[in-house]
PDB file of C-alpha atoms and ligand atoms in Angstrom:
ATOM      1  CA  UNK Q   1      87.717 -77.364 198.542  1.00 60.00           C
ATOM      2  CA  UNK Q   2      86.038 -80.475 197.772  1.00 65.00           C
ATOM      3  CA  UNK Q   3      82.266 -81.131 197.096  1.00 72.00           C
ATOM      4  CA  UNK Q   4      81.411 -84.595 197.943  1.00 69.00           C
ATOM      5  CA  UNK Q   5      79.499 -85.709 194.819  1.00 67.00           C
ATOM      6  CA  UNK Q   6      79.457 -89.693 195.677  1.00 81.00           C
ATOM      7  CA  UNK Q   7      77.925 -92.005 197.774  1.00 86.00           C
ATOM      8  CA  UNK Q   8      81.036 -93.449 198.184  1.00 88.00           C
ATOM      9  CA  UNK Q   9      82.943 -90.101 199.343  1.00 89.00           C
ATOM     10  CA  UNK Q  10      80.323 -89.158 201.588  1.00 90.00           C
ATOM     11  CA  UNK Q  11      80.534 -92.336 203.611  1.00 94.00           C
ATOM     12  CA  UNK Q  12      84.309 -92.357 203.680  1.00 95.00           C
ATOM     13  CA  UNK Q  13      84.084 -88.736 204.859  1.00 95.00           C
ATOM     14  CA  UNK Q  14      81.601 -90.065 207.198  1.00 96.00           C
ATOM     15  CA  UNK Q  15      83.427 -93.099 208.942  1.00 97.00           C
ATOM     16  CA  UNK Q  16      86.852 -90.225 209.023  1.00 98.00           C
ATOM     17  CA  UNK Q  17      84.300 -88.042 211.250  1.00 98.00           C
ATOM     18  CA  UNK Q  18      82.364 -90.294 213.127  1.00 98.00           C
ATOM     19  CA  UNK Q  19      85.909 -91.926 214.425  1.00 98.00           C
ATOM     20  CA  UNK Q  20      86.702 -88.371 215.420  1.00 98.00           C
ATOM     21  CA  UNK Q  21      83.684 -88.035 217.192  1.00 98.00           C
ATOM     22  CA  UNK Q  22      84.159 -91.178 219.446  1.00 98.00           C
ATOM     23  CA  UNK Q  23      88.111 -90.322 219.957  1.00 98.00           C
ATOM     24  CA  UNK Q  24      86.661 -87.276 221.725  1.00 98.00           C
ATOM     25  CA  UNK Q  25      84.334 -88.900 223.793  1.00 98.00           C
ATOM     26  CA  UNK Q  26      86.500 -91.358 225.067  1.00 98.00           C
ATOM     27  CA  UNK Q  27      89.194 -88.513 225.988  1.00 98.00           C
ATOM     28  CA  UNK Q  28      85.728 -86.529 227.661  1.00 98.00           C
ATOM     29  CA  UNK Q  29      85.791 -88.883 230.322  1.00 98.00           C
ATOM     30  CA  UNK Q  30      89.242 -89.578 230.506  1.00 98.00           C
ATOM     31  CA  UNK Q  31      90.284 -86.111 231.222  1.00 98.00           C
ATOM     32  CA  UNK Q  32      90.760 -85.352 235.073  1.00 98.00           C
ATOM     33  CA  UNK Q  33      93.320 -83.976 237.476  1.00 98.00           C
ATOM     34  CA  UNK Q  34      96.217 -86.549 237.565  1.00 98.00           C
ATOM     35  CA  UNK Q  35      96.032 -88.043 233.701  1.00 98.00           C
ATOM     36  CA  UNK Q  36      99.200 -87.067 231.780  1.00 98.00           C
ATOM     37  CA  UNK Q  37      98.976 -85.608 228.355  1.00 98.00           C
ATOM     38  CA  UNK Q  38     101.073 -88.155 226.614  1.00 98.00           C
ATOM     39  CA  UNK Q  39      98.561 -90.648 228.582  1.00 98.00           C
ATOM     40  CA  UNK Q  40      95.173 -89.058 226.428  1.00 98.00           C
ATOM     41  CA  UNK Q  41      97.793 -89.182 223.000  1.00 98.00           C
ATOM     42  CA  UNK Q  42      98.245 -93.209 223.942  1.00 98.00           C
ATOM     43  CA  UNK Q  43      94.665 -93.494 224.113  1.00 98.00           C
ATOM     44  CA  UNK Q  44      93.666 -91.550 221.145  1.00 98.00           C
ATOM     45  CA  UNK Q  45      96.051 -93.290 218.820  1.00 98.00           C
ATOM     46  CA  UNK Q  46      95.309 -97.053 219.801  1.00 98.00           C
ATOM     47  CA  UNK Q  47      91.805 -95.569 219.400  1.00 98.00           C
ATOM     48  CA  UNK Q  48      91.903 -94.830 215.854  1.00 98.00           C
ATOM     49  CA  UNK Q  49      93.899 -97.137 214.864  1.00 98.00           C
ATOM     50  CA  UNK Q  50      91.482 -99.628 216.489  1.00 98.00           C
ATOM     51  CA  UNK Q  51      88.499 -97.977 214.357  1.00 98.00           C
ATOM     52  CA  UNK Q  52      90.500 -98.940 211.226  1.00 98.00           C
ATOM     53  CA  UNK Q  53      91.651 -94.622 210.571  1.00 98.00           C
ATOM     54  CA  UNK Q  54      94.890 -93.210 210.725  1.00 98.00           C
ATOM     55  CA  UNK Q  55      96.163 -90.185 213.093  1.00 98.00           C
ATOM     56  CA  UNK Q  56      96.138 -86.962 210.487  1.00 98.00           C
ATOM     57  CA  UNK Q  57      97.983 -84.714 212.752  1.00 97.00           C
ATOM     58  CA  UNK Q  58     101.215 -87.274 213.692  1.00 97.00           C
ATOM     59  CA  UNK Q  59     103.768 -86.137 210.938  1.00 96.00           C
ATOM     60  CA  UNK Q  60     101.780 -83.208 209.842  1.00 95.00           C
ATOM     61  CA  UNK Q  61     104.547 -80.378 209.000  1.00 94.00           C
ATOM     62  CA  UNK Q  62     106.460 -82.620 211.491  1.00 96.00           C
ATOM     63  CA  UNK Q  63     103.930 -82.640 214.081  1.00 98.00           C
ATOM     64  CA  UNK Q  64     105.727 -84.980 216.914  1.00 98.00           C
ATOM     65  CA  UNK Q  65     102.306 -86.757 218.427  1.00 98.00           C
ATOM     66  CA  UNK Q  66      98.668 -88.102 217.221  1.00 98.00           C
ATOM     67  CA  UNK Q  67      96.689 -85.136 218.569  1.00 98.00           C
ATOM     68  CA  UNK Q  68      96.713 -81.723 220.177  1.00 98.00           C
ATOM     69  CA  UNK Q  69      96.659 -80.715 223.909  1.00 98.00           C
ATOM     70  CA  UNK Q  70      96.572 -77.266 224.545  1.00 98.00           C
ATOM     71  CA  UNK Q  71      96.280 -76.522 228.109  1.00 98.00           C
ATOM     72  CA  UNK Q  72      95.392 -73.197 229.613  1.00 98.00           C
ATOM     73  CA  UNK Q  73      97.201 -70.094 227.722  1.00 98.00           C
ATOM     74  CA  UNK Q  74      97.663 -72.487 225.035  1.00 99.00           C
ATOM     75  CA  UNK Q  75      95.459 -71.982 222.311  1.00 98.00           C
ATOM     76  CA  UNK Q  76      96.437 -74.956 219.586  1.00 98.00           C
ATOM     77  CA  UNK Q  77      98.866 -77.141 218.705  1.00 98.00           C
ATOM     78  CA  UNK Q  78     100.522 -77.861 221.844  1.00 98.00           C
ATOM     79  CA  UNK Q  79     102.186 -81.056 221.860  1.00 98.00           C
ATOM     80  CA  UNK Q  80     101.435 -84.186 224.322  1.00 98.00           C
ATOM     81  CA  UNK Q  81     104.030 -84.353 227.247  1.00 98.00           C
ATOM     82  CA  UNK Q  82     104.384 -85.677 230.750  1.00 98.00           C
ATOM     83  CA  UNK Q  83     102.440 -82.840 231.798  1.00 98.00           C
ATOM     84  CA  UNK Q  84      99.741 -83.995 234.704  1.00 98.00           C
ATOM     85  CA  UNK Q  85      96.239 -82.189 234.459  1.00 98.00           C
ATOM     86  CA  UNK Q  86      95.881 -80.246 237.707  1.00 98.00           C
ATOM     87  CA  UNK Q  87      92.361 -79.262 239.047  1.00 98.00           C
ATOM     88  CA  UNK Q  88      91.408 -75.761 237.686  1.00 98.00           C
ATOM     89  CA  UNK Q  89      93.130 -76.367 234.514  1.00 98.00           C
ATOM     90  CA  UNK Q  90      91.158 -76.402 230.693  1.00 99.00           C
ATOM     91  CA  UNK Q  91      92.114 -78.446 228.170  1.00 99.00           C
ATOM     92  CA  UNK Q  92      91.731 -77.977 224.171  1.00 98.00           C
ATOM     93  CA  UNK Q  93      92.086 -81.033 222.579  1.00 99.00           C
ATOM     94  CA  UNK Q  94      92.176 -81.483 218.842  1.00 98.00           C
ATOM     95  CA  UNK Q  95      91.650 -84.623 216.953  1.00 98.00           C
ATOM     96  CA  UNK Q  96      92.215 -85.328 213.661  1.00 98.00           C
ATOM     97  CA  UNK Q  97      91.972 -88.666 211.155  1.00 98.00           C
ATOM     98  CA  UNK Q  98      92.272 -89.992 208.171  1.00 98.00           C
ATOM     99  CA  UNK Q  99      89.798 -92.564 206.281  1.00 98.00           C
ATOM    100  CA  UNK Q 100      90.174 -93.884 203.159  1.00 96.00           C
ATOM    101  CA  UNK Q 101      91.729 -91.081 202.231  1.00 96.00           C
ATOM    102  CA  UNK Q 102      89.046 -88.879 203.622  1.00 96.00           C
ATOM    103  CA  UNK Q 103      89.577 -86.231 206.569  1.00 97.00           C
ATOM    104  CA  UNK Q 104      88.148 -85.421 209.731  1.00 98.00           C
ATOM    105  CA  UNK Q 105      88.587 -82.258 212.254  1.00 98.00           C
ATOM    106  CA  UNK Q 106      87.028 -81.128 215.504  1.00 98.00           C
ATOM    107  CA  UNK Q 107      88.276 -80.277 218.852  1.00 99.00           C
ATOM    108  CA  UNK Q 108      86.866 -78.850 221.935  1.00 98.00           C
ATOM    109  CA  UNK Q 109      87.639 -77.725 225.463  1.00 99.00           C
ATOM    110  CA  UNK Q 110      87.573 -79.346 228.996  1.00 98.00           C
ATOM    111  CA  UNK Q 111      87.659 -78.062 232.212  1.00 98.00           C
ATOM    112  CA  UNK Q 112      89.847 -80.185 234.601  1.00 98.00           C
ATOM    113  CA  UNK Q 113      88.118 -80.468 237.836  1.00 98.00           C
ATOM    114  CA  UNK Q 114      86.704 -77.224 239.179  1.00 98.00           C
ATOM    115  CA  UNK Q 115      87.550 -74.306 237.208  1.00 98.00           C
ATOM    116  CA  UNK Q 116      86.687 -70.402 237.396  1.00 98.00           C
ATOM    117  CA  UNK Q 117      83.839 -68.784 236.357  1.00 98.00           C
ATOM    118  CA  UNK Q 118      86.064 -67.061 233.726  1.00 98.00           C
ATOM    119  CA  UNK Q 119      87.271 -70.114 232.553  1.00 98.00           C
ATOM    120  CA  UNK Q 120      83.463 -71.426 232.203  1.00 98.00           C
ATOM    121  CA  UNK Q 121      82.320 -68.512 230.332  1.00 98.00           C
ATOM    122  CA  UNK Q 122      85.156 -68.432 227.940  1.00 99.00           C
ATOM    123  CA  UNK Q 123      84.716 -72.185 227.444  1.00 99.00           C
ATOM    124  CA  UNK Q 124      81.096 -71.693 226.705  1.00 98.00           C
ATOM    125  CA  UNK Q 125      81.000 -68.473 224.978  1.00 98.00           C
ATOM    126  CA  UNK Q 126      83.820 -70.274 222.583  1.00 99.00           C
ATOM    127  CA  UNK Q 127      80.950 -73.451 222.226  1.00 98.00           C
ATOM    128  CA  UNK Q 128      78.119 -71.176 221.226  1.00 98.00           C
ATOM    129  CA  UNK Q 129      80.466 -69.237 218.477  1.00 98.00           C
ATOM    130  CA  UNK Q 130      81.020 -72.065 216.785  1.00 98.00           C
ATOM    131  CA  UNK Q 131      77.432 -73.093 216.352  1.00 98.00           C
ATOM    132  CA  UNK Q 132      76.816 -69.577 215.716  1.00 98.00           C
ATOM    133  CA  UNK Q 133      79.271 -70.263 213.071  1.00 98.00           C
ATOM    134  CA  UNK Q 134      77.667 -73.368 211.522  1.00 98.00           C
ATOM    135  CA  UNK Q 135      74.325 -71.476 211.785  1.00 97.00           C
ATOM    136  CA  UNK Q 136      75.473 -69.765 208.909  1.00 97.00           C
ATOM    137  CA  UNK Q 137      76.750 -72.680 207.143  1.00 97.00           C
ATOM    138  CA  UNK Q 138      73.977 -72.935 204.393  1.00 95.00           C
ATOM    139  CA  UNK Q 139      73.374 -73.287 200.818  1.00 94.00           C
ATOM    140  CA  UNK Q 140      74.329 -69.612 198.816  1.00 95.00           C
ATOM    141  CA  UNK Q 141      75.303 -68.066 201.878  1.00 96.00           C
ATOM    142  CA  UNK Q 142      78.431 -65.865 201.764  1.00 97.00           C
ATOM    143  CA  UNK Q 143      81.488 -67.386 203.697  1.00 97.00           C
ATOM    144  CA  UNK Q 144      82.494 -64.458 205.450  1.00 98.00           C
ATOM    145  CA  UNK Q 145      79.178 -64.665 207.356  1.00 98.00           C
ATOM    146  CA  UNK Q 146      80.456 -67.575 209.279  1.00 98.00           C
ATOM    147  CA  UNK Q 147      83.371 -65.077 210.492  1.00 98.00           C
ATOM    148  CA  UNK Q 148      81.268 -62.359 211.006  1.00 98.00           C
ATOM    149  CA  UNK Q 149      78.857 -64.373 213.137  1.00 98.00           C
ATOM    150  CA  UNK Q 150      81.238 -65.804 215.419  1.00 98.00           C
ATOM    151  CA  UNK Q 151      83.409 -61.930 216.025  1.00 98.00           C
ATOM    152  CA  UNK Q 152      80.605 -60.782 216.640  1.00 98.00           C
ATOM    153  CA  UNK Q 153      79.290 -63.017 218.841  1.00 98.00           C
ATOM    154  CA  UNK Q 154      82.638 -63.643 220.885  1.00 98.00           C
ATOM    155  CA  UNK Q 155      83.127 -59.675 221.490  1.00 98.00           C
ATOM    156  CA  UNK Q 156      80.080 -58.888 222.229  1.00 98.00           C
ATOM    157  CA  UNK Q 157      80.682 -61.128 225.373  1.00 98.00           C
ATOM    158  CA  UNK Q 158      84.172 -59.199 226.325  1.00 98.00           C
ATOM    159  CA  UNK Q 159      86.465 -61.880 224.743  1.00 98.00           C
ATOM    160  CA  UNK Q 160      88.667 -61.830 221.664  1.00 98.00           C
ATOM    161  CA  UNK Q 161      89.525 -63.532 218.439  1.00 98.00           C
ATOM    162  CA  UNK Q 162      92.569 -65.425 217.357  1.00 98.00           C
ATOM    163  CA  UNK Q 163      93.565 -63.530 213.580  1.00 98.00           C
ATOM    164  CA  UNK Q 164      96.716 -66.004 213.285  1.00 98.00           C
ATOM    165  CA  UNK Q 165      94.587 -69.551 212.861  1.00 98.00           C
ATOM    166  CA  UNK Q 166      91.504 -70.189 211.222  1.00 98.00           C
ATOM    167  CA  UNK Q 167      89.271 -72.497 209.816  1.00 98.00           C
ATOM    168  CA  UNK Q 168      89.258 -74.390 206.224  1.00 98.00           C
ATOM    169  CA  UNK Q 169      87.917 -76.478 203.507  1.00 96.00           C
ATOM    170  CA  UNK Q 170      88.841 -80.026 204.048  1.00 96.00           C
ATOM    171  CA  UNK Q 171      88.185 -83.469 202.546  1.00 94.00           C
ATOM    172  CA  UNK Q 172      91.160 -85.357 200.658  1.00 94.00           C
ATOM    173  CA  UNK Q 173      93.692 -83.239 202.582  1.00 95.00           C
ATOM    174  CA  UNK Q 174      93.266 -81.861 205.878  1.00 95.00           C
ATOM    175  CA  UNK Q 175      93.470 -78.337 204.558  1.00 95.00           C
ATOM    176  CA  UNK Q 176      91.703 -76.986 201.907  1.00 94.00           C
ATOM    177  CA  UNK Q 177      90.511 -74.070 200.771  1.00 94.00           C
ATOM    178  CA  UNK Q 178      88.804 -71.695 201.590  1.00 95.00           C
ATOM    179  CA  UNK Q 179      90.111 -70.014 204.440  1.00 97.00           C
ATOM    180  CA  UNK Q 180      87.919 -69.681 207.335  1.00 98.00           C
ATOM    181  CA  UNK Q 181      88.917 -66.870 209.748  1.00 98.00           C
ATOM    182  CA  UNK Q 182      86.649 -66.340 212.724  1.00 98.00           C
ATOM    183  CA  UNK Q 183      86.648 -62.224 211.938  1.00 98.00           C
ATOM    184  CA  UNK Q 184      85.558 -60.298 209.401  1.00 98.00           C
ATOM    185  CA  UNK Q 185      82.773 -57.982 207.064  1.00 97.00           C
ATOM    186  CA  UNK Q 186      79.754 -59.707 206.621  1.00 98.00           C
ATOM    187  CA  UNK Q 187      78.557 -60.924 202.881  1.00 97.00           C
ATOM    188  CA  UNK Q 188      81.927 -61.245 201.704  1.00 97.00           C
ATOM    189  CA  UNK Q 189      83.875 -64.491 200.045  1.00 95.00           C
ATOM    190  CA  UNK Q 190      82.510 -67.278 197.836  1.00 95.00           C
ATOM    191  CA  UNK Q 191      78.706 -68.654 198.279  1.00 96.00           C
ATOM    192  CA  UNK Q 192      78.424 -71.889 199.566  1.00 96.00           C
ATOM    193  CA  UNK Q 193      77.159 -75.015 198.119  1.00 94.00           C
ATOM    194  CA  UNK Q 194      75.053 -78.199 198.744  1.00 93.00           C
ATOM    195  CA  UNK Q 195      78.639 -80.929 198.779  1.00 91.00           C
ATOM    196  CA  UNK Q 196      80.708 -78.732 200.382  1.00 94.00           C
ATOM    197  CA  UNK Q 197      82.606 -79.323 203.386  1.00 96.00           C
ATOM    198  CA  UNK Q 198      84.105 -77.084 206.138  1.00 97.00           C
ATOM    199  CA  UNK Q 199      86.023 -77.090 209.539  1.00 98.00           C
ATOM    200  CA  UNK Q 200      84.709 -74.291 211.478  1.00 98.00           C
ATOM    201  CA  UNK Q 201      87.248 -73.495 215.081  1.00 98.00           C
ATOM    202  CA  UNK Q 202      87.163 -70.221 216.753  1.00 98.00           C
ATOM    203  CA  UNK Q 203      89.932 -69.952 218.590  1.00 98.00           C
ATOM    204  CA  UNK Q 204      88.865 -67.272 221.299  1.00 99.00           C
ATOM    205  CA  UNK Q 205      91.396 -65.753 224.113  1.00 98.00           C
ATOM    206  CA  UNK Q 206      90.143 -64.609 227.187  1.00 98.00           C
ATOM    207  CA  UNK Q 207      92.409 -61.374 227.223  1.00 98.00           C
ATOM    208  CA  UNK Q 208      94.103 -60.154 224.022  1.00 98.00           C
ATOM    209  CA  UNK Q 209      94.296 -61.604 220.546  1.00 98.00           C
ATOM    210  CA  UNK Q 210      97.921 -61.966 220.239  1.00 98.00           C
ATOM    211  CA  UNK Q 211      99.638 -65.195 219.664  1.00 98.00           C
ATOM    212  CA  UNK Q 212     103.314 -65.782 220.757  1.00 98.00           C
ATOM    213  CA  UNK Q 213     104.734 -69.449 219.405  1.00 98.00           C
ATOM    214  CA  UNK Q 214     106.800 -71.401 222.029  1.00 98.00           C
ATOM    215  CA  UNK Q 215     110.403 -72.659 221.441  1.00 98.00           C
ATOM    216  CA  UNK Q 216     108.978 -76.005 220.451  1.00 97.00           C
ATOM    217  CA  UNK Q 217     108.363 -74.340 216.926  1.00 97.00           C
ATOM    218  CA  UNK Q 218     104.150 -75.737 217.306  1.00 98.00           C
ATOM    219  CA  UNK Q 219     102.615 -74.733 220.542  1.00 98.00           C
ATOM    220  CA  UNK Q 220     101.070 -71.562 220.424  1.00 98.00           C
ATOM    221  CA  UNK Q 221      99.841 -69.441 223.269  1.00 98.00           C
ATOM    222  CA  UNK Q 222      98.417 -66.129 224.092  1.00 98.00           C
ATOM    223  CA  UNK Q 223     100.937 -63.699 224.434  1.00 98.00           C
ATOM    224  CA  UNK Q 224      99.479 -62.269 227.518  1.00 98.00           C
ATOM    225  CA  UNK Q 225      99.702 -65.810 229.040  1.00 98.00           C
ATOM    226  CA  UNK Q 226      95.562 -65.687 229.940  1.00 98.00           C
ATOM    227  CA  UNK Q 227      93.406 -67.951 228.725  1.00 99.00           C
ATOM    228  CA  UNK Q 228      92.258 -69.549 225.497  1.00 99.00           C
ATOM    229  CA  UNK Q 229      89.718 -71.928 224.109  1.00 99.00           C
ATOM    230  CA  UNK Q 230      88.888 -73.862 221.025  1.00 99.00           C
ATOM    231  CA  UNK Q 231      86.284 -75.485 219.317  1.00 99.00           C
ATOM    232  CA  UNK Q 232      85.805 -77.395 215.962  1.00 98.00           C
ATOM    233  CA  UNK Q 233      83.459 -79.602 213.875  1.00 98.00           C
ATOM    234  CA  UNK Q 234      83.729 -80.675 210.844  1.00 98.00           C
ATOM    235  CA  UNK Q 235      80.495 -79.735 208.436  1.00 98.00           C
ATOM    236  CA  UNK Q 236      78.664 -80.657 205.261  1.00 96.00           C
ATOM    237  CA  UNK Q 237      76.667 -78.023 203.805  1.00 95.00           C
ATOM    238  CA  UNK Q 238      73.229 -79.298 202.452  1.00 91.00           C
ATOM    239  CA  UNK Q 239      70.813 -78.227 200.764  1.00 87.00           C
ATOM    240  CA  UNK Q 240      68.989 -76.419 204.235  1.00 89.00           C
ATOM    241  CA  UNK Q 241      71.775 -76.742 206.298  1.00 89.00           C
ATOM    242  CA  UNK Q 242      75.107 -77.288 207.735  1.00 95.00           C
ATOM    243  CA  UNK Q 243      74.983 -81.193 209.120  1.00 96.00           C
ATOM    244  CA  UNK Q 244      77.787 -81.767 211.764  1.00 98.00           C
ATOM    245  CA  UNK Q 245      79.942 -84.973 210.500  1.00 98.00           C
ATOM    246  CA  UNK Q 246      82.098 -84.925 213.900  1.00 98.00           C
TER     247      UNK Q 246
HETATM  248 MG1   MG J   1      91.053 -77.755 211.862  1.00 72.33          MG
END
């Protein structure tokens, strides 16, 4: 995991985030019934690329595209297609980029048109967990309390918690450690520290946990085909608290 000690590596870690940031509001008010998947990839990667970053996910593992569009029972990693958006749909989208050689990671989900009150809920309950999450995102608190927070949280409101993804360190790779699962005891796992930064994502399914992978080896979906939702920020702990970079 890295701790930014530099001026210089906090403002590269900076400009990777901030370019996240704007990525996903331009695809906020691009997303609506009738835009194609592929269409909101096209615009993300002439996006970044137009910032001066680099796509972090296109390659990745041999990741096919420049972000990730999870629609509906998809919970991450699906991959851009010709897929339309159709009213009552939700959308997770996942952006990542690189910055002189610094990292950024957050994601969140849409709703396309008019969507359910289930689908609301599970959008918004997924929303607060993660800031639940980052409320514990402080100097000498225990990791584990960032996972503990957010299971709690999300089950307390009838909804469940994706074991098979989690969140991580990141910095000068996209994945660092530590681990960051969204479950688990509290006061458990290394203290944090002033430098340090984190993405935090709970992944959160509207029925069961489970996770089945399609035959396209990346997109992953809820096994019991309801619902899922996802949201991520990228975080520097300070000395008080957890700043949000994205
Ligand atoms: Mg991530």
């Amino acid at each position: 995991m890295i701790e930014l000690k530099s001026e210089r590596q906090l403002d590269s870690m900076r400009q990777a985030c901030r370019i996240v940031r704007l990525v996903l509001e331009e695809l906020k008010k691009r997303v609506k019934p009738g835009i194609s998947t592929i269409e909101l990839d096209k615009i993300s990667a002439e996006l970044i690329g137009s910032y001066g970053g680099v796509p972090a996910f296109k390659g990745y593992r041999g990741f096919p595209a420049n972000i990730c569009t999870s629609v509906n029972e998809a919970i991450v990693h699906g991959i851009p297609s010709k897929r339309v958006l159709k009213d009552g749909d939700i959308i997770s989208l996942d952006v990542g980029v690189k910055f002189d050689g610094y990292f950024g990671d957050a994601a969140f989900t849409l709703a396309v048109g008019d969507i359910s009150q289930t689908a609301k809920k599970l959008i918004d309950i997924t929303s607060e967990a993660l800031y639940i999450g980052i409320a514990q995102a402080y100097n000498y608190n225990r990791l584990s309390n960032i996972s503990y927070g957010i299971q709690n949280f999300v089950e307390n409101n009838g909804f469940s918690v994706v074991r098979e993804f989690v969140g991580h360190g990141i910095g000068t790779s996209m994945h660092e450690d530590p681990k960051i699962p969204n479950f688990g005891r509290p006061d458990e796992g290394p203290s944090l520290k002033a430098g340090m930064v984190l993405a935090i994502e709970p992944m959160i399914n509207e029925g069961l946990p489970d996770v089945e992978i399609l035959d396209d080896g990346w997109t992953a979906v809820t096994l019991d085909r309801k619902l899922s939702a996802h949201f991520e920020h990228t975080v520097l702990i300070t000395e008080t608290k957890a700043e949000v970079l994205t």
